Amino acid sequence: MSTSDRPARRPLFLVLEGIDGSGKTTQQQLLADWLRDQGESVTCCRDPGDTPLGQQLREILLHSAGDLHPMSEALLFLAARAELIRQVIRPARERGDWVVCDRFLLSTVVYQGHAAAERIDPNWLWSVGREAAFGLMPDLILLLDLPLEVAIQRSRRQDRFEARGREFQERVRRGFLIEADRQPERIRIVDAEGGPDEVQRRIRDEVERVLERHPRA
Ligand code: TYD
């Protein structure tokens, strides 16, 4: 079917989430390619990042900060996200672009909520995080899930969070699964084991599923 035969589709705001080494970056690229091949305009972004403040906070949070309380981390992630929305995501949505974002609020809920040693209440993080995101929530969150061993083998670098060790990463994985269980429609668990194309097919199935339910702009 050519692009012009296809019914107009509502551009979605999609987020990829998962433990470090789950393959988000590769999958983001493949997903954007697939959408662009169908004639859609796509904006890819990553959280934190893609704005001057976001880049600086990313550097501080991932590489240079010493010991930070999860509350400080959460508030910095929220600030980076507010600018990402204001400067990148909202303008993209207004242009009619699809948005494919590498991480979003769910990461704060999981890393600073479920997984942190002095954990912040996940419900509080949802509520403040939503306010700090100007109420903008993704249409679909694709949670790339896989066993820790596989993720560790895939992952090449270490940042502050990745250096926190196995137990922390296990709590991250569990936190993601708990949240997916609480919001089964919005957060879809995608089996991230297997080759990139295989995982991408599962992601596309989930996107198609949402489009079938809300096909029109
Ligand atoms: P990630 O986005 O996976 O970047 P890279 O691809 O460069 O590894 O890493 C960001 C790290 O920040 C990751 O370990 C999760 C953490 N993080 C939080 O703790 N809270 C948040 O709100 C976000 C967005 C990320």
mmCIF file of C-alpha atoms and ligand atoms in Angstrom:
data_model
loop_
_atom_site.group_PDB
_atom_site.id
_atom_site.type_symbol
_atom_site.label_atom_id
_atom_site.label_comp_id
_atom_site.label_asym_id
_atom_site.label_seq_id
_atom_site.Cartn_x
_atom_site.Cartn_y
_atom_site.Cartn_z
ATOM 1 C CA MET A 1 0.000 0.000 0.000
ATOM 2 C CA SER A 2 1.453 3.405 -0.893
ATOM 3 C CA THR A 3 1.676 6.151 1.711
ATOM 4 C CA SER A 4 -1.185 8.094 0.116
ATOM 5 C CA ASP A 5 -3.595 5.110 0.333
ATOM 6 C CA ARG A 6 -3.109 4.857 4.017
ATOM 7 C CA PRO A 7 -5.678 6.486 6.328
ATOM 8 C CA ALA A 8 -4.421 9.533 8.239
ATOM 9 C CA ARG A 9 -2.987 8.434 11.545
ATOM 10 C CA ARG A 10 -2.785 10.300 14.759
ATOM 11 C CA PRO A 11 0.859 11.042 15.581
ATOM 12 C CA LEU A 12 1.659 9.390 18.874
ATOM 13 C CA PHE A 13 3.965 10.308 21.724
ATOM 14 C CA LEU A 14 5.957 7.128 22.380
ATOM 15 C CA VAL A 15 8.459 6.452 25.135
ATOM 16 C CA LEU A 16 11.009 3.651 25.380
ATOM 17 C CA GLU A 17 11.955 2.539 28.878
ATOM 18 C CA GLY A 18 13.971 -0.233 30.424
ATOM 19 C CA ILE A 19 17.048 -1.148 32.428
ATOM 20 C CA ASP A 20 20.447 -0.048 31.192
ATOM 21 C CA GLY A 21 21.506 -2.284 28.320
ATOM 22 C CA SER A 22 17.939 -3.098 27.278
ATOM 23 C CA GLY A 23 18.562 -1.739 23.766
ATOM 24 C CA LYS A 24 16.457 1.436 23.883
ATOM 25 C CA THR A 25 18.737 3.461 21.637
ATOM 26 C CA THR A 26 18.837 0.875 18.846
ATOM 27 C CA GLN A 27 15.100 0.325 19.066
ATOM 28 C CA GLN A 28 14.394 4.060 19.020
ATOM 29 C CA GLN A 29 16.303 4.365 15.744
ATOM 30 C CA LEU A 30 14.566 1.365 14.157
ATOM 31 C CA LEU A 31 11.158 2.624 15.248
ATOM 32 C CA ALA A 32 11.818 6.098 13.836
ATOM 33 C CA ASP A 33 13.029 4.556 10.534
ATOM 34 C CA TRP A 34 9.858 2.471 10.270
ATOM 35 C CA LEU A 35 7.624 5.482 10.863
ATOM 36 C CA ARG A 36 9.582 7.680 8.433
ATOM 37 C CA ASP A 37 9.337 4.957 5.770
ATOM 38 C CA GLN A 38 5.588 5.371 6.068
ATOM 39 C CA GLY A 39 5.855 9.102 5.431
ATOM 40 C CA GLU A 40 5.510 10.202 9.044
ATOM 41 C CA SER A 41 7.552 13.036 10.555
ATOM 42 C CA VAL A 42 9.360 11.874 13.654
ATOM 43 C CA THR A 43 11.208 13.702 16.401
ATOM 44 C CA CYS A 44 13.559 11.558 18.475
ATOM 45 C CA CYS A 45 14.775 12.794 21.824
ATOM 46 C CA ARG A 46 16.270 11.557 25.029
ATOM 47 C CA ASP A 47 15.501 12.379 28.622
ATOM 48 C CA PRO A 48 17.542 13.926 30.161
ATOM 49 C CA GLY A 49 19.095 15.801 27.259
ATOM 50 C CA ASP A 50 18.473 17.635 23.995
ATOM 51 C CA THR A 51 18.294 21.121 25.552
ATOM 52 C CA PRO A 52 21.161 23.219 26.971
ATOM 53 C CA LEU A 53 19.911 22.668 30.544
ATOM 54 C CA GLY A 54 19.169 19.014 29.846
ATOM 55 C CA GLN A 55 22.697 18.400 28.553
ATOM 56 C CA GLN A 56 24.245 20.062 31.585
ATOM 57 C CA LEU A 57 22.030 18.214 34.034
ATOM 58 C CA ARG A 58 22.725 14.961 32.218
ATOM 59 C CA GLU A 59 26.432 15.523 32.679
ATOM 60 C CA ILE A 60 25.982 16.367 36.374
ATOM 61 C CA LEU A 61 23.557 13.541 37.124
ATOM 62 C CA LEU A 62 25.286 10.785 35.198
ATOM 63 C CA HIS A 63 28.939 11.646 35.463
ATOM 64 C CA SER A 64 30.019 14.340 37.853
ATOM 65 C CA ALA A 65 27.779 14.606 40.918
ATOM 66 C CA GLY A 66 29.056 13.053 44.113
ATOM 67 C CA ASP A 67 26.615 11.535 46.521
ATOM 68 C CA LEU A 68 23.128 12.929 45.810
ATOM 69 C CA HIS A 69 19.916 12.191 47.672
ATOM 70 C CA PRO A 70 17.283 10.672 45.367
ATOM 71 C CA MET A 71 15.092 13.710 46.097
ATOM 72 C CA SER A 72 17.732 16.015 44.602
ATOM 73 C CA GLU A 73 18.141 13.654 41.666
ATOM 74 C CA ALA A 74 14.392 13.497 41.083
ATOM 75 C CA LEU A 75 14.006 17.267 41.109
ATOM 76 C CA LEU A 76 16.889 17.697 38.659
ATOM 77 C CA PHE A 77 15.457 15.059 36.315
ATOM 78 C CA LEU A 78 12.098 16.852 36.518
ATOM 79 C CA ALA A 79 13.716 20.191 35.648
ATOM 80 C CA ALA A 80 15.536 18.676 32.661
ATOM 81 C CA ARG A 81 12.258 17.141 31.501
ATOM 82 C CA ALA A 82 10.285 20.381 31.808
ATOM 83 C CA GLU A 83 12.740 22.047 29.422
ATOM 84 C CA LEU A 84 12.724 19.044 27.087
ATOM 85 C CA ILE A 85 8.947 19.312 26.839
ATOM 86 C CA ARG A 86 8.926 23.084 26.434
ATOM 87 C CA GLN A 87 11.726 23.244 23.879
ATOM 88 C CA VAL A 88 11.457 19.962 21.975
ATOM 89 C CA ILE A 89 8.421 17.755 22.615
ATOM 90 C CA ARG A 90 5.642 20.334 22.612
ATOM 91 C CA PRO A 91 6.869 22.094 19.450
ATOM 92 C CA ALA A 92 7.201 18.687 17.759
ATOM 93 C CA ARG A 93 3.641 17.758 18.735
ATOM 94 C CA GLU A 94 2.392 21.117 17.451
ATOM 95 C CA ARG A 95 4.072 20.428 14.089
ATOM 96 C CA GLY A 96 2.228 17.106 13.954
ATOM 97 C CA ASP A 97 5.334 14.986 14.504
ATOM 98 C CA TRP A 98 5.473 11.637 16.149
ATOM 99 C CA VAL A 99 7.734 11.788 19.185
ATOM 100 C CA VAL A 100 9.905 8.855 20.203
ATOM 101 C CA CYS A 101 11.617 9.597 23.501
ATOM 102 C CA ASP A 102 14.346 7.564 25.206
ATOM 103 C CA ARG A 103 13.094 7.513 28.848
ATOM 104 C CA PHE A 104 10.570 9.833 30.519
ATOM 105 C CA LEU A 105 8.772 10.167 33.875
ATOM 106 C CA LEU A 106 8.536 6.418 34.458
ATOM 107 C CA SER A 107 12.343 6.350 34.852
ATOM 108 C CA THR A 108 12.112 8.849 37.716
ATOM 109 C CA VAL A 109 9.364 6.812 39.377
ATOM 110 C CA VAL A 110 11.461 3.664 39.093
ATOM 111 C CA TYR A 111 15.043 4.864 39.695
ATOM 112 C CA GLN A 112 14.356 7.505 42.381
ATOM 113 C CA GLY A 113 11.220 5.756 43.654
ATOM 114 C CA HIS A 114 11.325 1.965 43.599
ATOM 115 C CA ALA A 115 15.070 1.387 43.295
ATOM 116 C CA ALA A 116 16.766 4.058 45.405
ATOM 117 C CA ALA A 117 17.993 3.060 48.862
ATOM 118 C CA GLU A 118 16.173 6.016 50.434
ATOM 119 C CA ARG A 119 13.250 5.682 48.119
ATOM 120 C CA ILE A 120 10.842 8.486 47.275
ATOM 121 C CA ASP A 121 7.151 7.507 47.252
ATOM 122 C CA PRO A 122 6.381 6.441 43.650
ATOM 123 C CA ASN A 123 2.851 7.866 43.853
ATOM 124 C CA TRP A 124 4.192 11.238 44.911
ATOM 125 C CA LEU A 125 6.699 11.113 42.039
ATOM 126 C CA TRP A 126 3.904 10.365 39.562
ATOM 127 C CA SER A 127 1.896 13.287 40.812
ATOM 128 C CA VAL A 128 4.685 15.894 41.053
ATOM 129 C CA GLY A 129 6.271 14.529 37.893
ATOM 130 C CA ARG A 130 3.068 14.955 35.983
ATOM 131 C CA GLU A 131 2.727 18.569 37.133
ATOM 132 C CA ALA A 132 6.361 19.209 36.197
ATOM 133 C CA ALA A 133 5.630 17.758 32.744
ATOM 134 C CA PHE A 134 2.782 20.271 32.270
ATOM 135 C CA GLY A 135 0.412 17.297 32.298
ATOM 136 C CA LEU A 136 1.885 15.859 29.102
ATOM 137 C CA MET A 137 1.947 12.064 29.305
ATOM 138 C CA PRO A 138 2.949 9.584 26.589
ATOM 139 C CA ASP A 139 0.302 7.699 24.598
ATOM 140 C CA LEU A 140 2.329 4.515 24.978
ATOM 141 C CA ILE A 141 5.336 3.426 27.023
ATOM 142 C CA LEU A 142 7.268 0.473 25.622
ATOM 143 C CA LEU A 143 9.065 -1.241 28.476
ATOM 144 C CA LEU A 144 11.976 -3.264 27.097
ATOM 145 C CA ASP A 145 12.316 -6.052 29.613
ATOM 146 C CA LEU A 146 15.072 -8.642 29.842
ATOM 147 C CA PRO A 147 17.070 -10.539 32.463
ATOM 148 C CA LEU A 148 19.859 -8.579 34.106
ATOM 149 C CA GLU A 149 22.569 -10.996 32.870
ATOM 150 C CA VAL A 150 21.678 -10.331 29.253
ATOM 151 C CA ALA A 151 21.566 -6.569 29.819
ATOM 152 C CA ILE A 152 24.970 -6.570 31.513
ATOM 153 C CA GLN A 153 26.523 -8.421 28.601
ATOM 154 C CA ARG A 154 25.082 -5.888 26.166
ATOM 155 C CA SER A 155 25.993 -2.800 28.103
ATOM 156 C CA ARG A 156 29.394 -1.289 27.359
ATOM 157 C CA ARG A 157 29.698 1.788 29.563
ATOM 158 C CA GLN A 158 29.081 2.608 33.170
ATOM 159 C CA ASP A 159 27.566 5.822 34.529
ATOM 160 C CA ARG A 160 26.678 6.648 38.132
ATOM 161 C CA PHE A 161 23.483 4.617 37.977
ATOM 162 C CA GLU A 162 24.960 1.646 36.179
ATOM 163 C CA ALA A 163 27.788 1.563 38.724
ATOM 164 C CA ARG A 164 25.330 1.005 41.582
ATOM 165 C CA GLY A 165 25.518 -2.716 41.274
ATOM 166 C CA ARG A 166 23.404 -5.727 40.705
ATOM 167 C CA GLU A 167 20.919 -5.345 43.504
ATOM 168 C CA PHE A 168 20.074 -1.824 42.452
ATOM 169 C CA GLN A 169 19.583 -2.930 38.837
ATOM 170 C CA GLU A 170 17.358 -5.800 40.008
ATOM 171 C CA ARG A 171 15.224 -3.313 41.933
ATOM 172 C CA VAL A 172 15.037 -1.158 38.806
ATOM 173 C CA ARG A 173 13.797 -4.076 36.745
ATOM 174 C CA ARG A 174 11.263 -5.049 39.396
ATOM 175 C CA GLY A 175 10.100 -1.430 39.742
ATOM 176 C CA PHE A 176 9.415 -1.203 36.027
ATOM 177 C CA LEU A 177 7.411 -4.444 36.124
ATOM 178 C CA ILE A 178 5.375 -3.297 39.136
ATOM 179 C CA GLU A 179 4.436 -0.069 37.364
ATOM 180 C CA ALA A 180 3.584 -1.946 34.153
ATOM 181 C CA ASP A 181 1.320 -4.163 36.176
ATOM 182 C CA ARG A 182 -0.446 -1.097 37.592
ATOM 183 C CA GLN A 183 -0.976 0.527 34.184
ATOM 184 C CA PRO A 184 -1.234 -2.374 31.749
ATOM 185 C CA GLU A 185 -2.776 -0.312 28.949
ATOM 186 C CA ARG A 186 -0.278 2.547 28.919
ATOM 187 C CA ILE A 187 2.871 0.587 29.823
ATOM 188 C CA ARG A 188 3.415 -2.402 27.547
ATOM 189 C CA ILE A 189 6.034 -4.972 28.440
ATOM 190 C CA VAL A 190 8.117 -5.904 25.401
ATOM 191 C CA ASP A 191 10.343 -8.971 25.565
ATOM 192 C CA ALA A 192 13.753 -7.444 24.752
ATOM 193 C CA GLU A 193 15.624 -10.727 24.383
ATOM 194 C CA GLY A 194 16.549 -11.762 20.869
ATOM 195 C CA GLY A 195 17.894 -9.889 17.869
ATOM 196 C CA PRO A 196 17.145 -6.216 17.242
ATOM 197 C CA ASP A 197 14.738 -6.964 14.375
ATOM 198 C CA GLU A 198 12.785 -9.451 16.436
ATOM 199 C CA VAL A 199 12.405 -6.973 19.316
ATOM 200 C CA GLN A 200 11.482 -4.219 16.870
ATOM 201 C CA ARG A 201 8.682 -6.374 15.469
ATOM 202 C CA ARG A 202 7.212 -6.711 18.950
ATOM 203 C CA ILE A 203 7.413 -2.946 19.437
ATOM 204 C CA ARG A 204 5.674 -2.289 16.112
ATOM 205 C CA ASP A 205 2.894 -4.708 17.043
ATOM 206 C CA GLU A 206 2.248 -2.671 20.196
ATOM 207 C CA VAL A 207 2.216 0.607 18.269
ATOM 208 C CA GLU A 208 -0.185 -0.851 15.689
ATOM 209 C CA ARG A 209 -2.409 -2.020 18.496
ATOM 210 C CA VAL A 210 -2.760 1.515 19.858
ATOM 211 C CA LEU A 211 -3.375 2.913 16.392
ATOM 212 C CA GLU A 212 -6.128 0.407 15.750
ATOM 213 C CA ARG A 213 -7.905 1.648 18.831
ATOM 214 C CA HIS A 214 -7.442 5.368 18.046
ATOM 215 C CA PRO A 215 -6.894 5.514 14.303
ATOM 216 C CA ARG A 216 -7.943 9.051 13.425
ATOM 217 C CA ALA A 217 -6.174 12.351 13.952
HETATM 218 P P1 TYD B 1 20.269 6.337 29.658
HETATM 219 O O1 TYD B 1 19.145 7.209 29.281
HETATM 220 O O2 TYD B 1 20.072 4.887 29.548
HETATM 221 O O3 TYD B 1 21.491 6.891 28.875
HETATM 222 P P2 TYD B 1 22.614 6.103 28.123
HETATM 223 O O4 TYD B 1 21.931 5.595 26.915
HETATM 224 O O5 TYD B 1 23.605 7.198 27.879
HETATM 225 O O6 TYD B 1 23.069 5.059 29.089
HETATM 226 O O7 TYD B 1 20.815 6.623 31.130
HETATM 227 C C1 TYD B 1 20.330 7.547 31.955
HETATM 228 C C2 TYD B 1 20.527 7.077 33.371
HETATM 229 O O8 TYD B 1 19.803 7.967 34.211
HETATM 230 C C3 TYD B 1 19.961 5.698 33.603
HETATM 231 O O9 TYD B 1 20.823 4.945 34.405
HETATM 232 C C4 TYD B 1 18.683 5.956 34.355
HETATM 233 C C5 TYD B 1 18.893 7.267 35.017
HETATM 234 N N1 TYD B 1 17.657 8.050 35.185
HETATM 235 C C6 TYD B 1 17.134 8.246 36.446
HETATM 236 O O10 TYD B 1 17.681 7.749 37.430
HETATM 237 N N2 TYD B 1 15.994 8.977 36.583
HETATM 238 C C7 TYD B 1 15.353 9.558 35.525
HETATM 239 O O11 TYD B 1 14.337 10.240 35.694
HETATM 240 C C8 TYD B 1 15.907 9.355 34.218
HETATM 241 C C9 TYD B 1 15.244 9.960 33.022
HETATM 242 C C10 TYD B 1 17.064 8.588 34.088
#
